[in-house]
Short mmCIF file of C-alpha atoms in Angstrom, two decimals:
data_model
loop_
_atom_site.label_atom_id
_atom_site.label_comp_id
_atom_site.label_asym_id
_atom_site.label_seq_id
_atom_site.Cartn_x
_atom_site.Cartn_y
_atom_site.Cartn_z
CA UNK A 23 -2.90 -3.29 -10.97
CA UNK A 24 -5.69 -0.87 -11.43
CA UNK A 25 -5.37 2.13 -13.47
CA UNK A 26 -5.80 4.20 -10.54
CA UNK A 27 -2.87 3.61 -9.34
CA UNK A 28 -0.65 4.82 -12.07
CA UNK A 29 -1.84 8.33 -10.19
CA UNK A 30 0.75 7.19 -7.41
CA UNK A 31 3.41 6.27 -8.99
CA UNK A 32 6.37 7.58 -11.09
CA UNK A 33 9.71 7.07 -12.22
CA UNK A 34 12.06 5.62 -10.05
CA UNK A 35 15.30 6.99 -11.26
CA UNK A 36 16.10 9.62 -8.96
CA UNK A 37 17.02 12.53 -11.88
CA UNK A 38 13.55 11.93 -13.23
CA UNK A 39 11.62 13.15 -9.65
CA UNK A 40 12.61 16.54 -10.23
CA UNK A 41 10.90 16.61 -14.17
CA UNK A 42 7.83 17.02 -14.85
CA UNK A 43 7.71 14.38 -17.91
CA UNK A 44 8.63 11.51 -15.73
CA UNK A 45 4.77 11.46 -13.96
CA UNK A 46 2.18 9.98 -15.22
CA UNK A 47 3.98 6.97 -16.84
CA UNK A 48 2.92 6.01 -20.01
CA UNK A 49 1.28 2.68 -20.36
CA UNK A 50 2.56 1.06 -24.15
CA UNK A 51 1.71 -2.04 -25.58
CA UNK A 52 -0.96 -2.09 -22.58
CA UNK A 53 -3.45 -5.40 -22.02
CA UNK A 54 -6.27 -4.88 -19.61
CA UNK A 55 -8.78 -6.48 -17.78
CA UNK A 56 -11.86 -5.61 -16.44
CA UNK A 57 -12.52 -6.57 -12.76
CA UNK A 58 -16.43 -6.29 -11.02
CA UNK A 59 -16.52 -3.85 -8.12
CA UNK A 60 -19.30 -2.10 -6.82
CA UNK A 61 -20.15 1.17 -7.90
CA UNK A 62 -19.29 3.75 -4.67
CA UNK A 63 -20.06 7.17 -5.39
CA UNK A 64 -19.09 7.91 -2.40
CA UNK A 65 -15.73 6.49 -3.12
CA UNK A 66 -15.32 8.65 -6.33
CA UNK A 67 -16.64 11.89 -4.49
CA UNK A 68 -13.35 11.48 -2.46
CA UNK A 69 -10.88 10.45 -4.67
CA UNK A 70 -11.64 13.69 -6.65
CA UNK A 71 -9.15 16.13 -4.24
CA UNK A 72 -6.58 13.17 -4.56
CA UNK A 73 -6.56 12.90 -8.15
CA UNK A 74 -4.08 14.80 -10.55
CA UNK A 75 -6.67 15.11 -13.09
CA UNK A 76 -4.34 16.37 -15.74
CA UNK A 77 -2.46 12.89 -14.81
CA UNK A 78 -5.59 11.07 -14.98
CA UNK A 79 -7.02 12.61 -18.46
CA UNK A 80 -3.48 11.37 -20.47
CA UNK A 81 -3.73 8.08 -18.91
CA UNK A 82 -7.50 7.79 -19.89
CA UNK A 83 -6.54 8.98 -22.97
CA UNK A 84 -3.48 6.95 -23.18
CA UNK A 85 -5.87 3.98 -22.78
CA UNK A 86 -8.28 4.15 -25.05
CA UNK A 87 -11.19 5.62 -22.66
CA UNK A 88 -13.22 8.53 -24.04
CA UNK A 89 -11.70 11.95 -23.30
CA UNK A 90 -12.33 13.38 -19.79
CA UNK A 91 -13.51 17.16 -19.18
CA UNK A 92 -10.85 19.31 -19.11
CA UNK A 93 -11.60 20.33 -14.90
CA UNK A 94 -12.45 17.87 -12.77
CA UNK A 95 -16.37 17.51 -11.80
CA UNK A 96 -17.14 19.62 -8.24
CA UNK A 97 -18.62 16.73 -5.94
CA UNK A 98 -22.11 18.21 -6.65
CA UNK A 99 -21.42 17.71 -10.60
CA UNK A 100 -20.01 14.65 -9.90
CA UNK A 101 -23.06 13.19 -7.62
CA UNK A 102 -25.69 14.32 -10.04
CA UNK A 103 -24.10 12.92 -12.99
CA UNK A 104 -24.53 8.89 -13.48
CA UNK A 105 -22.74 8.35 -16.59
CA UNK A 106 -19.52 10.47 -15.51
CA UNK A 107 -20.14 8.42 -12.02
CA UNK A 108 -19.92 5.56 -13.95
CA UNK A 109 -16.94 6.07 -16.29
CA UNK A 110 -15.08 6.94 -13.82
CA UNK A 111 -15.99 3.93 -11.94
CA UNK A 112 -14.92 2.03 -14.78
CA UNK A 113 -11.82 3.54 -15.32
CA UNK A 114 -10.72 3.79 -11.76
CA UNK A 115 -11.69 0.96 -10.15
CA UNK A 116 -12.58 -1.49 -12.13
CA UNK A 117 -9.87 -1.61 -15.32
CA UNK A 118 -6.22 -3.25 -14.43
CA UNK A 119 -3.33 -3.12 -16.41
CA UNK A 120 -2.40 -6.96 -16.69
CA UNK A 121 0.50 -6.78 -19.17
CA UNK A 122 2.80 -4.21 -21.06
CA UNK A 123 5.23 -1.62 -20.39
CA UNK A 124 5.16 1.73 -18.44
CA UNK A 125 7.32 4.31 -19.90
CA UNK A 126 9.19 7.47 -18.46
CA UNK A 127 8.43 10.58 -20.24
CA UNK A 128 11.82 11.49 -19.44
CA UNK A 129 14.52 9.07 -19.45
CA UNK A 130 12.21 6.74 -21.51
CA UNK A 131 13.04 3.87 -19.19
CA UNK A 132 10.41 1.28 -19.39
CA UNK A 133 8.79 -0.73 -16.84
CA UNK A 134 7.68 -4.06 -17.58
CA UNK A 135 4.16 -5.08 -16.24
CA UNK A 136 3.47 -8.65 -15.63
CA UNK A 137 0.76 -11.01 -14.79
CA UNK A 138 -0.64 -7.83 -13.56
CA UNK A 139 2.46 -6.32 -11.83
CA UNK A 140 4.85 -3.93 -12.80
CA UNK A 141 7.92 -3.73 -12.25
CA UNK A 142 9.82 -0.60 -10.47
CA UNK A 143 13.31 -2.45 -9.92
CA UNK A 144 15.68 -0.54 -11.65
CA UNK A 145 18.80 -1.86 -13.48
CA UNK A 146 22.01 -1.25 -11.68
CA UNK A 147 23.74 0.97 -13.99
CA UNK A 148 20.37 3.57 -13.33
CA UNK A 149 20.59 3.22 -9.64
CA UNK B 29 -10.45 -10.16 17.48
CA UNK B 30 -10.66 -9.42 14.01
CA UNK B 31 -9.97 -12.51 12.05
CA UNK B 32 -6.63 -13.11 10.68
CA UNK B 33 -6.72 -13.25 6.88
CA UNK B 34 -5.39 -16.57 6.13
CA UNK B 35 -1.86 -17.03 3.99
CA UNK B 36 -2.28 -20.91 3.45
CA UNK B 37 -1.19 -20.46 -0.61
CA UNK B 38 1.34 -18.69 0.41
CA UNK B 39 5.10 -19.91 -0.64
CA UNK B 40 6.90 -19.75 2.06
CA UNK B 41 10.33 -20.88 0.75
CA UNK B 42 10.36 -18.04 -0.96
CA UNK B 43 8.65 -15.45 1.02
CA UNK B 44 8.37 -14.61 4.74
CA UNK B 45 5.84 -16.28 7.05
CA UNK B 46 3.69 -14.58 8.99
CA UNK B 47 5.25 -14.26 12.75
CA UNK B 48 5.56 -12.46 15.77
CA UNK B 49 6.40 -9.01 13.96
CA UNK B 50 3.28 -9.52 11.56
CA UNK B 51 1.15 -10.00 14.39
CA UNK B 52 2.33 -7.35 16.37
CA UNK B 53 1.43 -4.95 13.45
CA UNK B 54 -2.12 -6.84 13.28
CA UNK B 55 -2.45 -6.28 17.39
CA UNK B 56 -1.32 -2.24 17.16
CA UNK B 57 -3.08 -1.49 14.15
CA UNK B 58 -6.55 -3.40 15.61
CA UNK B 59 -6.23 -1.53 19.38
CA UNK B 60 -8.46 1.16 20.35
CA UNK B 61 -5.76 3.88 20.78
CA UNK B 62 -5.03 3.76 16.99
CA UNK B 63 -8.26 3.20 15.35
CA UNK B 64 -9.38 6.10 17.25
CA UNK B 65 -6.02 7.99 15.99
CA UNK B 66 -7.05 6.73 12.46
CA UNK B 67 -10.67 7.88 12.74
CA UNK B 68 -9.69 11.53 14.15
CA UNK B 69 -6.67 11.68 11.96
CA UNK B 70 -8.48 10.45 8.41
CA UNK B 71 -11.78 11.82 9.60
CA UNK B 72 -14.86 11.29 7.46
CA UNK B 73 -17.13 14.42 7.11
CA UNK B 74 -20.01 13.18 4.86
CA UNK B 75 -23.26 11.00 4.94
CA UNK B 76 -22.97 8.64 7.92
CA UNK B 77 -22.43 5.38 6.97
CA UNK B 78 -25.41 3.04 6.72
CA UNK B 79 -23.57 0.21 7.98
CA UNK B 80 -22.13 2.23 10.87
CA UNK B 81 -23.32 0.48 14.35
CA UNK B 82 -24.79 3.57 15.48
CA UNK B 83 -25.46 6.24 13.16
CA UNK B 84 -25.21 9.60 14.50
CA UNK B 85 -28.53 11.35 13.76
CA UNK B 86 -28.39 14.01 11.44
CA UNK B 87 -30.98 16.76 10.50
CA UNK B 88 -29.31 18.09 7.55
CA UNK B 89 -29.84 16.28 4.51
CA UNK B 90 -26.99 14.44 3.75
CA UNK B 91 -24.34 15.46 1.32
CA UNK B 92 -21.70 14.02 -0.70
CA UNK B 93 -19.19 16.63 0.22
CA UNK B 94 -15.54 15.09 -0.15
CA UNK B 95 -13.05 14.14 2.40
CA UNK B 96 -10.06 13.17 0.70
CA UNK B 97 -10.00 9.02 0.39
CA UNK B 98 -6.70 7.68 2.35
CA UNK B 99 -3.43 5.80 0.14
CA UNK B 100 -2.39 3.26 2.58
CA UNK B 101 0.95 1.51 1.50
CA UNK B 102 2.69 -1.24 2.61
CA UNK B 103 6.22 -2.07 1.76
CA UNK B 104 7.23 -5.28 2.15
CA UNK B 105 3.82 -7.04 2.73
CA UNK B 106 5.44 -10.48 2.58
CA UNK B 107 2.49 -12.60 2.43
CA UNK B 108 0.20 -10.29 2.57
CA UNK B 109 -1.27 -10.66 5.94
CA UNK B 110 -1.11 -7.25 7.55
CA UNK B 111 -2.31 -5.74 4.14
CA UNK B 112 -5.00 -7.93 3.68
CA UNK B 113 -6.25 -7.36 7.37
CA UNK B 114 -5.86 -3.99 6.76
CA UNK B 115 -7.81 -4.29 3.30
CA UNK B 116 -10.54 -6.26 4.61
CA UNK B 117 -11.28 -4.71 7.41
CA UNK B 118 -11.20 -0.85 6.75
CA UNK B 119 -14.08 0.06 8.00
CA UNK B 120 -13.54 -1.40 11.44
CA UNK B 121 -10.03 -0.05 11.37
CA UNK B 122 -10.06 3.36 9.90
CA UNK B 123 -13.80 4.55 10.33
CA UNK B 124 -14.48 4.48 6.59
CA UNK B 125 -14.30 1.88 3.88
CA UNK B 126 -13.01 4.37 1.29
CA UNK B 127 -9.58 3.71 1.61
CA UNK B 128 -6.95 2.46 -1.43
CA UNK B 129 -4.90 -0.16 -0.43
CA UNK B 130 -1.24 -0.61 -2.40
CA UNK B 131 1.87 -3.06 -1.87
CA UNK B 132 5.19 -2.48 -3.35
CA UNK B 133 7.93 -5.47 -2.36
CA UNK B 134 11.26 -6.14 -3.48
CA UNK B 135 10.35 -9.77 -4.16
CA UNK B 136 7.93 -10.41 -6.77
CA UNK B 137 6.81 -14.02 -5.47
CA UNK B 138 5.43 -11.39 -2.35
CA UNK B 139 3.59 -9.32 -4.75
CA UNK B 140 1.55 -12.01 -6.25
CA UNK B 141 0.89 -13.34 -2.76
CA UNK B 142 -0.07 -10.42 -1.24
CA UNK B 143 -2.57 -9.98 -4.23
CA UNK B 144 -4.09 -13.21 -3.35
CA UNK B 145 -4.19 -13.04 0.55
CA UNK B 146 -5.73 -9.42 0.08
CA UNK B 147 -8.43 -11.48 -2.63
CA UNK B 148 -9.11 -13.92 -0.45
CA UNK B 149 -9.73 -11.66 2.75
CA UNK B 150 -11.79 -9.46 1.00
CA UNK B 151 -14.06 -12.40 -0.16
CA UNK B 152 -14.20 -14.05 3.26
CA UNK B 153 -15.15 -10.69 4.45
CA UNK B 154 -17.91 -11.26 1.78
CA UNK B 155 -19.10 -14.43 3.40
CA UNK B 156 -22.11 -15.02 5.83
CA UNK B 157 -20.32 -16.08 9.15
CA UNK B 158 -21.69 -18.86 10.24
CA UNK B 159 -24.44 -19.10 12.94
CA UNK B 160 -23.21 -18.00 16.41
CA UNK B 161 -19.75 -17.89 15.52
CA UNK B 162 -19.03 -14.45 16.74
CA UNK B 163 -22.14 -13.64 18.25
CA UNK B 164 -20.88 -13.78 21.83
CA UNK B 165 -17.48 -11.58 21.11
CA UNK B 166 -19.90 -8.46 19.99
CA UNK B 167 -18.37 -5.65 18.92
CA UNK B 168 -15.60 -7.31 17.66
CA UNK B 169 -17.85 -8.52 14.49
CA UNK B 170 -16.72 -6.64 11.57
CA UNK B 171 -19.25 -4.29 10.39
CA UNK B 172 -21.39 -5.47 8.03
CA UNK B 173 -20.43 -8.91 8.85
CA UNK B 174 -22.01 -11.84 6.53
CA UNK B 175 -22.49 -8.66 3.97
CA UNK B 176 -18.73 -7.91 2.78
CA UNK B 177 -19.70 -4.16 3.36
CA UNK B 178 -16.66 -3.35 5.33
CA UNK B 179 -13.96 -3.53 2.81
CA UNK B 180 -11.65 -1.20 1.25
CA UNK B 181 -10.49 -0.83 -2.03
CA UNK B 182 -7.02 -2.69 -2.78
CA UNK B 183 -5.10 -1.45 -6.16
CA UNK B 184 -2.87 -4.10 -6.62
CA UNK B 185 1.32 -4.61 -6.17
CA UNK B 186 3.99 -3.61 -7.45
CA UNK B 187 7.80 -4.92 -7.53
CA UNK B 188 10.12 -1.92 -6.55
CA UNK B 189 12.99 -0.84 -4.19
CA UNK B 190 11.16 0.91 -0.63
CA UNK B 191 9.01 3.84 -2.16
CA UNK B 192 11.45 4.62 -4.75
CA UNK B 193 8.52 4.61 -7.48
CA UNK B 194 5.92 6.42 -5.50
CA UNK B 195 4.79 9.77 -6.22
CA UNK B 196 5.77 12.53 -3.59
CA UNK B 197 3.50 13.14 -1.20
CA UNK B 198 0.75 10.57 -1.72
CA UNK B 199 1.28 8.66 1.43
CA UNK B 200 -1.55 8.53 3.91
CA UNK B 201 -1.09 5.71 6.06
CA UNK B 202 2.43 3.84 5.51
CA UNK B 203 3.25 0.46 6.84
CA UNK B 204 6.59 -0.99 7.58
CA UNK B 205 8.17 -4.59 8.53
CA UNK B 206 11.35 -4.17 7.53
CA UNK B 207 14.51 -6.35 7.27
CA UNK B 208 15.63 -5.98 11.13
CA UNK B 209 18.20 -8.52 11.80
CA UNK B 210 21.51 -7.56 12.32
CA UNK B 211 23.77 -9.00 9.39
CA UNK B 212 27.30 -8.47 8.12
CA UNK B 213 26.02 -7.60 5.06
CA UNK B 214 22.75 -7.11 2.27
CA UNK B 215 21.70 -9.51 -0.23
CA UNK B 216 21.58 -8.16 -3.21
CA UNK B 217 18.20 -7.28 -4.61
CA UNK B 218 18.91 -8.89 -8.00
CA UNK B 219 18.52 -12.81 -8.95
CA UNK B 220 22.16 -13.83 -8.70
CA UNK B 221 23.10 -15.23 -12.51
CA UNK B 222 19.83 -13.85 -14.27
CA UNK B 223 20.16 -10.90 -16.46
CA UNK B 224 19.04 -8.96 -13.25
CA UNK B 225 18.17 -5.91 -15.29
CA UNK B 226 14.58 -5.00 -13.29
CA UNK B 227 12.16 -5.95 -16.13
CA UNK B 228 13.09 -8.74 -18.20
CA UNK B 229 11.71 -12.55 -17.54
CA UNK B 230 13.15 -13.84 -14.86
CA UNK B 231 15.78 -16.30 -15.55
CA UNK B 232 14.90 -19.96 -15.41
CA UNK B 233 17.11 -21.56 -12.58
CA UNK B 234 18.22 -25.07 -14.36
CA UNK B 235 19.77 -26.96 -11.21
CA UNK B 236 18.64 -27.68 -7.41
CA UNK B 237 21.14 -25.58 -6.03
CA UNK B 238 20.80 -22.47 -8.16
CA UNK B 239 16.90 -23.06 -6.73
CA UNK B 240 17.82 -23.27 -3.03
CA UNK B 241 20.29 -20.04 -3.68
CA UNK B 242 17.28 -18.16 -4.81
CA UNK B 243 14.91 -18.75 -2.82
CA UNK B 244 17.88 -18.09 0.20
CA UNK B 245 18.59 -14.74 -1.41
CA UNK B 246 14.49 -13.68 -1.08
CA UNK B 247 14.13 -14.81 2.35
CA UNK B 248 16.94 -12.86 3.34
CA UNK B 249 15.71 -9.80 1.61
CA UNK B 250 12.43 -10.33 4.31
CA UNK B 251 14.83 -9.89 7.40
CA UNK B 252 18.77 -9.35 6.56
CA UNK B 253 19.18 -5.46 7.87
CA UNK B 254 22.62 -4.88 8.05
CA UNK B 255 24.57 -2.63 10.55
CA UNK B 256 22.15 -2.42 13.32
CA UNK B 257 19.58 -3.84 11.27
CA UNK B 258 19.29 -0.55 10.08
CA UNK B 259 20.48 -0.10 6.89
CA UNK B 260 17.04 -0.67 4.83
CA UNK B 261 14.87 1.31 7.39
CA UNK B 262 17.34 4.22 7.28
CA UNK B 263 16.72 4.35 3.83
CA UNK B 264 12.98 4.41 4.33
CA UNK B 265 13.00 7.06 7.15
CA UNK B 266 15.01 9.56 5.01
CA UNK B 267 12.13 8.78 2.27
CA UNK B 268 9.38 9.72 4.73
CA UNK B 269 9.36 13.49 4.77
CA UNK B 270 9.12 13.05 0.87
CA UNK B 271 6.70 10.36 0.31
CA UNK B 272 4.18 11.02 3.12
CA UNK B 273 1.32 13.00 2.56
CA UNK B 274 0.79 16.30 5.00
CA UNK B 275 -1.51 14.15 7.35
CA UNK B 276 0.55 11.11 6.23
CA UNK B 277 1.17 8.49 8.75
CA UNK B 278 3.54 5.66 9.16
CA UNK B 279 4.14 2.31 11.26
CA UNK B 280 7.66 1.20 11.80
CA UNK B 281 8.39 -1.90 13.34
CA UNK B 282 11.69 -2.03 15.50
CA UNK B 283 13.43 -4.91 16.97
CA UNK B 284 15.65 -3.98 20.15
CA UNK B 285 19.29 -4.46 18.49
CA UNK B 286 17.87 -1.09 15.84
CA UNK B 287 18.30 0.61 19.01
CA UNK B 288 14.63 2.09 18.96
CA UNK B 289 15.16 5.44 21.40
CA UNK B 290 18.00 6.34 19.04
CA UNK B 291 16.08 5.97 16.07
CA UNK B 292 13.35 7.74 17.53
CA UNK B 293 15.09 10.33 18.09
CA UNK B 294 16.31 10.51 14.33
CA UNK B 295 12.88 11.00 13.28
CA UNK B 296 12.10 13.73 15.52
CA UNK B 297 14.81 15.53 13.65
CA UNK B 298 13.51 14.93 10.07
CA UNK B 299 13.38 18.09 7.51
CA UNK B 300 10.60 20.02 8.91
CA UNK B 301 10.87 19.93 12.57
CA UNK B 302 7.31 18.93 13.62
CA UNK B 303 8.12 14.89 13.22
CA UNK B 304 6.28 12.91 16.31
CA UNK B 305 7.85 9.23 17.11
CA UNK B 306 6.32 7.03 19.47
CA UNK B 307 6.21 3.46 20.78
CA UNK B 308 2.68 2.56 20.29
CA UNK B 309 2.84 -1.51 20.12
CA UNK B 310 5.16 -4.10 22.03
CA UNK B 311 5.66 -7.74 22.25
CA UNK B 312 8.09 -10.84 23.59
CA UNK B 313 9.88 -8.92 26.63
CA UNK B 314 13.21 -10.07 27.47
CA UNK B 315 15.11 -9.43 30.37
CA UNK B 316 12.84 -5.95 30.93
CA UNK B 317 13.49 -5.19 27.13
CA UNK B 318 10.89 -5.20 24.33
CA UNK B 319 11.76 -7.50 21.40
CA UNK B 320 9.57 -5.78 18.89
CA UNK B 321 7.82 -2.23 18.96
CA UNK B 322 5.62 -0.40 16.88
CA UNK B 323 7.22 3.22 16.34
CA UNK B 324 3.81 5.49 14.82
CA UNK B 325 5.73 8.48 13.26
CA UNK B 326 3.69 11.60 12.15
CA UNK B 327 3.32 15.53 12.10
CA UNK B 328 1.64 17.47 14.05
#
């Protein structure tokens, strides 16, 4: 599962949608692996108005990747810059999350990941 | 035609086969009416694509300015066929190869098999076709064919309950085969026996039978529906005004027995008021009736 995608998802328990805490999930005990894909600025460019940055700098952070700017790049910023191009890159599309635990900031309910797939099934009594 | 990815590693005790309904998504999503719905709907303002069959000419130097990249989800991709079709061939499909591909399914033998069927599309997309293969069908070559340059961008699977774990409002383009069939009653979304508890290892079944009951309970997750076959999709309509994005989309597949023109109408009256339901696919009439239909569901 790329790290991208923990911009998508949150906390399953219902209580936890309304809170704030409960999004971005917090990756513990996280193994990763590095996949090749083809550098797209393009592809970056547009994520950019998708992205909670905020989101994305505690996961980054979270991770072990160097600190992102506090605002986002503009698309011009963005183009013109190769090495932000490229972190990004790397931290988007090419890092996955192959084993560990996502955690809610809220009900700390943790999410196990798996051969590269987490787990959003929640346990009866949290249903 | 756009090739079919192919599912041949796929388990199929344990998850659904491709069929008529997967096909029917593959035949709605590939016709001209919707990719030209896509295209207008997720519409790409930037450079022209180099790969595009006919670039439009352009004066102005071209710019990187953003158009927002599209979240396409599929719940309950099964084997991974309409995901990795949709994966593969995003350029062809949705005007743009920029798109993020994600599947979230209940059964978490379908997640690892829709990871692989979307991995092995992609790389056959990759591949040179051979010599005169497709030459004579034309336009229906994928663009960029023999040069992989078609592709979108998949971000992997996840096990979960409908879009229970997805954040509001991220939904561009959602994709539904649900569990149709009529049945007196669910199965339960939990391995019968094992600790059941949504994280854990799974339990190792020690005896034949326990096996065959398993394996039973996750091929009826792929098609038992309930009361009218409805009681999973239900569940996933109510979601939609939550889930989908403000140009979100989504593809619902209906048998006849969901009683499609009522559950059309359902949608129309979503939170909101401007929800659009219409037929946009069928297949395998009986008696005057459609089996199957596509339902596209959006705001205007």
């Amino acid at each position: 599962m790329k790290v991208l995608t923990l911009n998508f998802l949150t906390c399953a328990v219902k209580s936890c949608k309304s809170s704030s805490d409960s999004f971005p999930l917090h990756p513990k005990d996280a193994e990763l692996v590095s996949d090749d894909v083809e550098l797209n600025p393009q592809l970056l460019v547009n994520l950019l108005p998708r992205i909670d940055w905020n989101a994305l700098r505690t996961t980054s952070t979270e991770l072990g990747f160097p600190q992102l700017p506090e605002q986002p790049p503009t698309p011009e910023e963005l183009q013109a810059d190769e090495k932000m191009l490229k972190d990004l890159h790397t931290l988007l599309m090419e890092t996955e999350m192959n084993e560990g635990k996502l955690v809610c900031g809220n009900c700390s309910h943790e999410y196990a990941v798996r051969e590269g797939i987490a787990n959003f099934l929640l346990p009866s009594h949290l249903v | 035609m756009l090739p079919t990815p192919s599912t041949s590693h796929v388990p199929y005790a344990r998850v659904y086969e491709p069929a008529e309904d997967s096909f029917l998504l593959l035949d709605t999503l590939s016709a001209p009416s919707e990719t030209a719905f896509l295209a207008t709907r997720f519409p790409i303002t930037t450079t022209p694509n180099p790969l595009s069959p006919t670039p439009t000419p352009t004066t102005t130097t071209p710019s990187l300015s953003p158009s927002p990249t599209p979240l396409i989800l599929e719940i309950g991709p099964g084997s991974g066929v309409v995901l990795a079709f949709l994966t593969a061939h995003a350029h062809t499909l949705f005007s743009r190869r920029d798109v993020l591909t994600l599947g979230i399914d209940v059964n978490r033998f379908a997640c690892a098999a829709t990871r692989e069927t979307v991995r092995r599309a992609v790389r056959d997309d990759a591949l040179p076709l051979e010599v005169g293969a497709e030459a004579a069908s034309g336009a229906g070559v994928g663009v960029g064919a023999g040069l992989g340059t078609g592709a979108g961008y998949h971000l992997g699977t996840a096990q979960g309950d409908l879009v229970g774990a997805v954040r509001a409002g991220s939904v561009d383009v959602l994709v539904f085969n649900p569990p149709y069939v009529p049945t007196p009653e669910l199965p339960s979304m939990y391995q019968q026996g094992g600790e059941g508890e949504g994280g854990g290892q799974a339990t190792t079944t020690t005896t034949t039978a326990a096996a065959y009951e398993e394996d039973s309970r996750l091929l009826a997750l792929s098609y038992a529906g309930g009361r009218d076959g409805m009681e999973i999709t239900d569940r996933l309509i109510e979601a939609l005004p939550e889930v989908l994005s403000s140009r979100g989309v989504a593809y619902l597949l209906l048998c006849a027995q969901n009683k499609p023109e009522e559950v059309k109408g359902r949608i129309r009256g979503l939170e909101g008021g401007l929800w659009q339901a219409e037929t946009v696919g069928t297949s395998g009439k009986q008696a005057g009736w459609e089996k199957l239909q596509i339902v596209r569901i959006w705001r205007e």
